[in-house]
Tab-separated table of C-alpha atoms in Angstrom:
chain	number	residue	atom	x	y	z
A	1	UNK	CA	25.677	20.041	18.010
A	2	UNK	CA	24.496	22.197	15.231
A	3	UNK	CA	20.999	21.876	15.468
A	4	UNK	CA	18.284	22.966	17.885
A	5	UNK	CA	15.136	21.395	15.825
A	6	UNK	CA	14.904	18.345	13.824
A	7	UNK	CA	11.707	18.998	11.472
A	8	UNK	CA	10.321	15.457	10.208
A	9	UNK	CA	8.505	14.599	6.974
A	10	UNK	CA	5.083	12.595	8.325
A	11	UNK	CA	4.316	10.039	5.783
A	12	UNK	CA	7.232	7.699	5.015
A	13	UNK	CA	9.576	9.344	7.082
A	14	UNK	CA	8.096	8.683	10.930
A	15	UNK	CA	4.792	7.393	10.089
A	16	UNK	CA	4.205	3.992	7.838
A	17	UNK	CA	0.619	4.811	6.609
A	18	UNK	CA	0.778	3.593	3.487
A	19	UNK	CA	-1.949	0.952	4.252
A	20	UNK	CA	-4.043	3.316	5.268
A	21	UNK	CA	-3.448	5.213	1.749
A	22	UNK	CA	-3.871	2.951	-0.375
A	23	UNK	CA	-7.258	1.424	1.598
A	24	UNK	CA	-8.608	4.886	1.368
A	25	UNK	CA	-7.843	5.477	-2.187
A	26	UNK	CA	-8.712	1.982	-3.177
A	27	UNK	CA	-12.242	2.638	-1.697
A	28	UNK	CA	-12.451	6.148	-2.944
A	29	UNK	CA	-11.833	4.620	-6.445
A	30	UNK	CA	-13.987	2.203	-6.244
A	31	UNK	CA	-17.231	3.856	-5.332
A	32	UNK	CA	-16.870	5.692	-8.782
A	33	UNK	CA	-15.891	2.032	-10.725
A	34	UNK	CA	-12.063	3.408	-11.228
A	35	UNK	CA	-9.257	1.017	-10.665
A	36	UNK	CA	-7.543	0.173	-7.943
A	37	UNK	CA	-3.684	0.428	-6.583
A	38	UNK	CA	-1.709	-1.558	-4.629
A	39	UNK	CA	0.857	-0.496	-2.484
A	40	UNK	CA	3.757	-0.316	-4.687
A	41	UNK	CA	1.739	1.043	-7.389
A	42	UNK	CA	0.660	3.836	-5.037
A	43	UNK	CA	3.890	4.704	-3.482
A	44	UNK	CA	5.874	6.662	-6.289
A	45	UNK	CA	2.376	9.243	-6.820
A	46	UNK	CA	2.908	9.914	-2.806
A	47	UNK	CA	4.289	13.016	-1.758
A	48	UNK	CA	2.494	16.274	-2.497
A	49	UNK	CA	-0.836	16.182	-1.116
A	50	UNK	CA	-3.993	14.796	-1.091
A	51	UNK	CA	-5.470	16.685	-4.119
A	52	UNK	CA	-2.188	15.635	-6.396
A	53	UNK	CA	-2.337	12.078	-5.252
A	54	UNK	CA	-5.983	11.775	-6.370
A	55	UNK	CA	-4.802	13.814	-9.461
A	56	UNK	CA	-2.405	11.565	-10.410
A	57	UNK	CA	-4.361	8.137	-9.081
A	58	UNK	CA	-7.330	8.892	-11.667
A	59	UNK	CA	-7.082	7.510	-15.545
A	60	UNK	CA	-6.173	10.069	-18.511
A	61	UNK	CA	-9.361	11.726	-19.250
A	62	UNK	CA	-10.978	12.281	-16.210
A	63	UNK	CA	-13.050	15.020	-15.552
A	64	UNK	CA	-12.329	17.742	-13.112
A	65	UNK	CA	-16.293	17.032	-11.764
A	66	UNK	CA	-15.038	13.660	-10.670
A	67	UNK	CA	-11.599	14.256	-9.654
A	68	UNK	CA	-13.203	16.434	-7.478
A	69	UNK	CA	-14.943	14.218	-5.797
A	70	UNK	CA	-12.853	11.532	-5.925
A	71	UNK	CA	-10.868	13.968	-3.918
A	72	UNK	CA	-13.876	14.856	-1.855
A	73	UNK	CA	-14.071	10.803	-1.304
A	74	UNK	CA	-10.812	9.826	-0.263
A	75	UNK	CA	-10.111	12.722	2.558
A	76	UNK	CA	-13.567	11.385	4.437
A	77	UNK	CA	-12.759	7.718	4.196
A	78	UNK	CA	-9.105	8.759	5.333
A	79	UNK	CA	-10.018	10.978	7.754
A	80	UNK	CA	-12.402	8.041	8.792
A	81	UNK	CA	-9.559	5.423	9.117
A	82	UNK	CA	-6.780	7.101	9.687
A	83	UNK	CA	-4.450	5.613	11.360
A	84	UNK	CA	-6.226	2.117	12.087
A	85	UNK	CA	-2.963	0.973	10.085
A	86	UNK	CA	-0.913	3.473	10.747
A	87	UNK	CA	2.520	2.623	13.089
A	88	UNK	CA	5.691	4.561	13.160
A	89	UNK	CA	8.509	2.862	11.264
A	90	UNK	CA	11.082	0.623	13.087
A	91	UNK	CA	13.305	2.073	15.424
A	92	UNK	CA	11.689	5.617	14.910
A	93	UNK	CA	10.403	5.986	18.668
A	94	UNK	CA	13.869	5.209	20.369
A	95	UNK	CA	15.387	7.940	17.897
A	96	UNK	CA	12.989	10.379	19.099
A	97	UNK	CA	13.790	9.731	22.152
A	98	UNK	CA	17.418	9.770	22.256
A	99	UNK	CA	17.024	12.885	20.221
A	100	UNK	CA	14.935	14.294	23.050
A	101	UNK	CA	17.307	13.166	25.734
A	102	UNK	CA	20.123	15.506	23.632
A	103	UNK	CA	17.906	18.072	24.176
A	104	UNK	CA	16.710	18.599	20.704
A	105	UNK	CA	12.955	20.175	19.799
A	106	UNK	CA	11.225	17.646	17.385
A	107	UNK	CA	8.156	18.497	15.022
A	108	UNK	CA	6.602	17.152	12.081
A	109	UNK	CA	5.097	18.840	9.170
A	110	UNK	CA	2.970	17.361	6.059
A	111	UNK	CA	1.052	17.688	3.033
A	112	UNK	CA	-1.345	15.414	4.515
A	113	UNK	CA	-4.197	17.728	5.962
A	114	UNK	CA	-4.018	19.448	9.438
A	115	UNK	CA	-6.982	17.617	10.500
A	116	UNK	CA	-5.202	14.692	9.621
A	117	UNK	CA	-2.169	15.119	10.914
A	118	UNK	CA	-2.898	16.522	14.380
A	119	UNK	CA	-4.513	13.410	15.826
A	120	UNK	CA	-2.012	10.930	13.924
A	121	UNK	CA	0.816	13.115	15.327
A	122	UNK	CA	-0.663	12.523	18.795
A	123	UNK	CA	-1.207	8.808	18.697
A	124	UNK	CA	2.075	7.823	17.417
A	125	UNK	CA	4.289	10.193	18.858
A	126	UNK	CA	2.915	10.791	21.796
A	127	UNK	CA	4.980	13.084	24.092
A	128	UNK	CA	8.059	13.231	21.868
A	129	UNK	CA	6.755	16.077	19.448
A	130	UNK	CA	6.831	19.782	20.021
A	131	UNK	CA	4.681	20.748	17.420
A	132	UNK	CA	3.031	18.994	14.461
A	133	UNK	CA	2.058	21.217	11.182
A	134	UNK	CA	-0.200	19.928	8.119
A	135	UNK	CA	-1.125	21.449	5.165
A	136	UNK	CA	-3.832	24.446	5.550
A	137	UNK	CA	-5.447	27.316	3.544
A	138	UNK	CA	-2.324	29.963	5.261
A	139	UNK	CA	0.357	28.234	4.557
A	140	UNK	CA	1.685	26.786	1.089
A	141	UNK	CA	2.149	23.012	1.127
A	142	UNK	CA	5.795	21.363	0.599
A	143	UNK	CA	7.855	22.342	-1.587
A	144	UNK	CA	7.509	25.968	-0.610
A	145	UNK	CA	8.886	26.499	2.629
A	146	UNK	CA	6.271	27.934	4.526
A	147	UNK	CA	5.607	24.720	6.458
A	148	UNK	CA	9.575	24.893	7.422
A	149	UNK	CA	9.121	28.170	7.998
A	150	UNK	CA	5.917	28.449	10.373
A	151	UNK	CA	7.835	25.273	12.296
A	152	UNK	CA	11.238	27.156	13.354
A	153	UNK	CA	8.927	30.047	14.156
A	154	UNK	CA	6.563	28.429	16.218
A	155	UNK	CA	9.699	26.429	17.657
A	156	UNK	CA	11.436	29.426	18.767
A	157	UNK	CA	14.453	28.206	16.868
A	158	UNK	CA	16.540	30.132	13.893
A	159	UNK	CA	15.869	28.475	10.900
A	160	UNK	CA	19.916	27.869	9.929
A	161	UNK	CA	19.330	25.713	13.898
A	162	UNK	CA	16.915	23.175	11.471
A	163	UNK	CA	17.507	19.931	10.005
A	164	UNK	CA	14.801	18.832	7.786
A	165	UNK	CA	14.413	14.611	7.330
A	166	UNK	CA	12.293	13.121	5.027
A	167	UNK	CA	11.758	10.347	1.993
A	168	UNK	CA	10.979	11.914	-0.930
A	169	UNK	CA	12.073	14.591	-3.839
A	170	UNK	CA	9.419	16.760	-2.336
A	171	UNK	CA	11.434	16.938	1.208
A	172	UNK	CA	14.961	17.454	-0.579
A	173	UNK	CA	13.270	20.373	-2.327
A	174	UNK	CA	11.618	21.940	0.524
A	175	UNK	CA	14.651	21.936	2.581
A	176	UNK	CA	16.744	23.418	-0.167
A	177	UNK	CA	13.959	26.510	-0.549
A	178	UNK	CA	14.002	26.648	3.137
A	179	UNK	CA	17.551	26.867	2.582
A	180	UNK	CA	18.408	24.533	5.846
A	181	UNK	CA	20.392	20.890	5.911
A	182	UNK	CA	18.276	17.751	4.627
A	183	UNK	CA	18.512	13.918	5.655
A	184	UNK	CA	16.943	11.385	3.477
A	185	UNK	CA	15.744	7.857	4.519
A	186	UNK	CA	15.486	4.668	2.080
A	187	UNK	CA	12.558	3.195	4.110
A	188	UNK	CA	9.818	5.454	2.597
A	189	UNK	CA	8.715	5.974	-0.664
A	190	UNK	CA	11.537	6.522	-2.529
A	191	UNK	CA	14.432	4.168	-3.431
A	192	UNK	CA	18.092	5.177	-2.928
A	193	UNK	CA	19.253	5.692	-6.212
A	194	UNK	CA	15.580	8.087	-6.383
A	195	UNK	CA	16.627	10.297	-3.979
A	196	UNK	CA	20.611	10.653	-5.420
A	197	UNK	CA	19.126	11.396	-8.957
A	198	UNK	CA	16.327	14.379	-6.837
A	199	UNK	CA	20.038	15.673	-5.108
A	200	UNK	CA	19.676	14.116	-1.817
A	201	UNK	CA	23.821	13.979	-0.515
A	202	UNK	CA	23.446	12.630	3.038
A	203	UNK	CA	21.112	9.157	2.805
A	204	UNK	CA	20.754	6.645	5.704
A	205	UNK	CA	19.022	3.311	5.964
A	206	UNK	CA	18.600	3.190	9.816
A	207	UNK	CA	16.664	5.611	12.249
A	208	UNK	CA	19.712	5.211	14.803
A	209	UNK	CA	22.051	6.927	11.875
A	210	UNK	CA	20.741	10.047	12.066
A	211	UNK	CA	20.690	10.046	15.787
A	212	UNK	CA	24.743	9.339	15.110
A	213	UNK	CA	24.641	12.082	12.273
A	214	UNK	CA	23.163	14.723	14.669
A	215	UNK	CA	25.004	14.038	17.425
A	216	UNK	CA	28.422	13.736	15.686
A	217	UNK	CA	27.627	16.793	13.377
C-alpha cells in the first residue's frame, strides 16, 4: 500500500452532524429574531469554520457587534448539544475498521473547534482514531495545511505516506497545499458534479470504496 495515515475531514465526511448544525444555528438565530435554515439551506455555507458559517448564515447588513455574538451564540449552544444528533455516516465504522485491520493510522482533523471535536471524536469513533485535531489559536484552519501538517507529525508518518478524505472544496484544497493525495465522498455536503467543478479527480459514493481504493492503490 502507499499510505501509512488516512487523515479524515470530521463533518460530512465521518461524522453526520448536520442536525446538530443547523439546531444550533437555528437557535443561535433566533434568540437575535434572524431567520432560520433548514438543512439543505445550511449545507452549501458548511465547510470553513464556525466564525464563516455564522458569517455567511447572517442577512446583508449585519453588524460585526452581532455577528459577533451570533458567533458567540452558536459555539455555546453547539458545544451544549453536540453530538445529541450526531452519528457517523453509513458504513463509516466497518471502514475504519478494516482500515485498521490493514494496519493503517487513522485521524481526523476539522474546522469545527478543538473543544468540539475532541469529545465528538471520542464518542463516535471510539478506539479506531489515532489522533483527532480541531481548529485552535496555533494552527491555521483548513485550507492551509497546518492541520495536515501537525497530523502526519504527531502521527509519526511522512506526509507524501497521507491520504486526505473529505466532502467539500475546502478538503480538495487543503490536500492540494498539503501537497498529499485527496478522496472525495458524495454523501456530505457537496454534490458530485460540486466537487469535479472544485478539482476533486478520485470521487466515491460508498465508505467500502475507499477501503478498495487504499488497499488496491
Amino acid at each position: 500500500m502507499r499510505y501509512d495515515a488516512i487523515l479524515f475531514d470530521y463533518d460530512g465526511t465521518v461524522a453526520d452532524s448536520l442536525p446538530d448544525i443547523v439546531f444550533s444555528v437555528n437557535v443561535a438565530m433566533r434568540q437575535y429574531g434572524l431567520p432560520e435554515y433548514d438543512a439543505e439551506t445550511l449545507a452549501p455555507l458548511l465547510g470553513y469554520g464556525a466564525h464563516v458559517l455564522m458569517e455567511k448564515a447572517v442577512p446583508p447588513g449585519t453588524s460585526d457587534e452581532l455577528k459577533e455574538k451570533l458567533y458567540t451564540a452558536y459555539v455555546s449552544y453547539y458545544a451544549a448539544l453536540a453530538n445529541d444528533r450526531t452519528v457517523p455516516y453509513p458504513g463509516i465504522l466497518p471502514m475504519m475498521r478494516r482500515l485498521r485491520e490493514d494496519g493503517l493510522k487513522l485521524a481526523v482533523i476539522s474546522n469545527k473547534p478543538d473543544a468540539a471535536v475532541q469529545p465528538g471524536a471520542a464518542k463516535l469513533f471510539s478506539g479506531l482514531l489515532s489522533l483527532a485535531v480541531g481548529e485552535r489559536p496555533e494552527v491555521r484552519r483548513k485550507p492551509w495545511p497546518d492541520m495536515v501538517q501537525t497530523a502526519a507529525k504527531d502521527l509519526g508518518v511522512a506526509l507524501d505516506r497521507c491520504l486526505y478524505v473529505g466532502d467539500t472544496e475546502v478538503d480538495i484544497d487543503t490536500a492540494r497545499n498539503a501537497g498529499i493525495d485527496c478522496v472525495c465522498v458524495t454523501w456530505g455536503f457537496r454534490t458530485r458534479e460540486e466537487l469535479k467543478v472544485a478539482g476533486g479527480t478520485v470521487i466515491i459514493d460508498r465508505p467500502d470504496e475507499l477501503a478498495a481504493y487504499v488497499e488496491n492503490g
